Amino acid sequence: METGDRNGDDIMSAILVIFGGTGDLTHRKLMPALYNLVLDKLLPENFAVVAVGRRDKTEDEYKKDIYDSVNKHSRNKIDAAIWHKLQNMIHYYQFDFTNMEGFQGLKEYLNQLDQTAGTEGNRVFYLAVAPEYFETIVHGIQISDMANKEGAWSRLVIEKPFGKDLMTARKLNNKILEVFPEKSIYRIDHYLGKEMIQNIMVLRFCNSIFESIWNNKFIDNVQISLTEKLGVGTRGGYYEHSGAMRDMIQNHIIQILTLVAMEPPTNLKTDSIRTEKQKVLEAIEEITPEFLRDNVVFGQYGPGIIDGEPVPGYRQELNVPRDSSTETFVALKLHINNFRWAGIPFYIRTGKRLAKSSAEIVIQFKDLPNILYFKDEEIQEPNLLVLRIQPNVGVFFQFNTKDFTSHHGIVPTKMDTSSFQPMQGNTPEAYERLIYDILRGDATLFSRWDEVEAAWTVADRLIAYREQKKSSFPNYDAGSMGPVRSFELLAKDGRKWWHV
Ligand code: BG6
């Protein structure tokens, strides 16, 4: 039984079953998030975590490893009493999930644990494993009939990538739907857990000064930039088949785009919001050969210098072929052909090994006529509203005022409410909020299937274009802000990327 949106805390009791219990995600993100949820008293009393792993470990050894990880990655220092509470909830269950017979044993183990933990048969199955195992695990859950407990609910949490193109995503989705209904599937996009991403709707729909001018009459263009100094590090094997399109655009960036561009939903119910987001995707302009030729720039980093240190090019990274044509940078311009946005360009940019790590949305407003001021050679600085997602979190606004130091000068005044929060500081880290929402049964911050499908439809066309195009990679130096053509993309429209 699944009860839909925003369940009360009383039915949060559950066992969280983590497939990939010894993996990186569990160590770096999930367990530290659980620790902070215990600290903030946001976990139910009746709660257990079963970490499923292949490795031969005793439960004590496992807990010791988790202690070290929480100690290293938690935003709060470990407090003995809080750790004690968390470690009482954690159980290690050793089993190889490619062995289908093992699922029956896990099912019985969970049923027994219900008795001692008081978890009433409720389950969250979290797939923190490599994507090639998603279907295998869902199949194991299916044949052991683990997700169907009378009077209880089961939810599936699945990390990205959800498929590697539209076809594989559909196949995976169909498999999952044999076991879980759509409303019980939580497709994670960790960007949606970030404070400022959640703030987009609040800023837009709680401020008349913003919402009334949030359209093509007042806005000149919108820029979404997610840039990273980091290279692919040890993830070359994964990234080589993913590239920036699958790694960032198909999910994080498209999610941000829909939140910036959507119409106000009729209420805050999960499906009302998701439906408005979906409409944005439907309105994205058609991706024609001309669009691909004129509006898309791909890049790949060569060697360069970051923070004074030499770093290798993408093709020199571990597990990356020396002639790789995978893109580590994408810039594109697109239009959303609906009443609100017709004619307004959205410029999107993401890349690795760039000069700075930051995630920002810039709204550039239209200039006023240069009749009273800014005559002759003077340049009118535009009004800019910047939603700073990270590492600074907050809002920046630029507007023109008289220069008090001169008789008639005009200067842009910059108002910045943001503060530097390298780990998003003391605001809850993305996974804390996401795990909490999963337990509450609130799927608002997760992607619905039609959103994923529409995002793949756009991404597939761009990926196919990149694959059939002869690349002249590398085409930007590590430590730069990407290929020259990315700047030309805006320059030919008389615009530029803003760094404020
Ligand atoms: C992940 C990508 O989804 O997001 C990574 O797989 C990327 O390649 C990361 O580095 C960026 O996330 P964040 O939260 O560090 O901006």
Coordinates of C-alpha atoms in Angstrom, one line a residue, residues 44 46 51 73 80 90 121 130 171 234 271 285 307 323 334 338 345 348 456 466:
P44 CA 11.5 8.0 13.2
N46 CA 11.3 2.8 14.7
A51 CA 23.4 -2.2 4.4
H73 CA 32.3 13.5 5.7
A80 CA 29.3 9.9 20.9
I90 CA 22.7 -0.1 11.4
G121 CA 6.9 -4.0 7.1
A130 CA 26.5 0.9 -10.5
K171 CA 13.4 -0.5 -20.7
T234 CA 39.1 8.2 -10.8
D271 CA 2.1 16.1 -9.2
E285 CA 12.1 24.2 -29.4
D307 CA 45.2 26.7 -8.8
D323 CA 41.7 9.3 -28.7
L334 CA 17.7 27.1 -26.5
N338 CA 5.4 29.2 -24.9
P345 CA 17.3 32.6 -25.2
I348 CA 23.3 26.7 -20.6
W456 CA 16.2 12.0 -22.7
R466 CA 28.1 14.9 -31.0

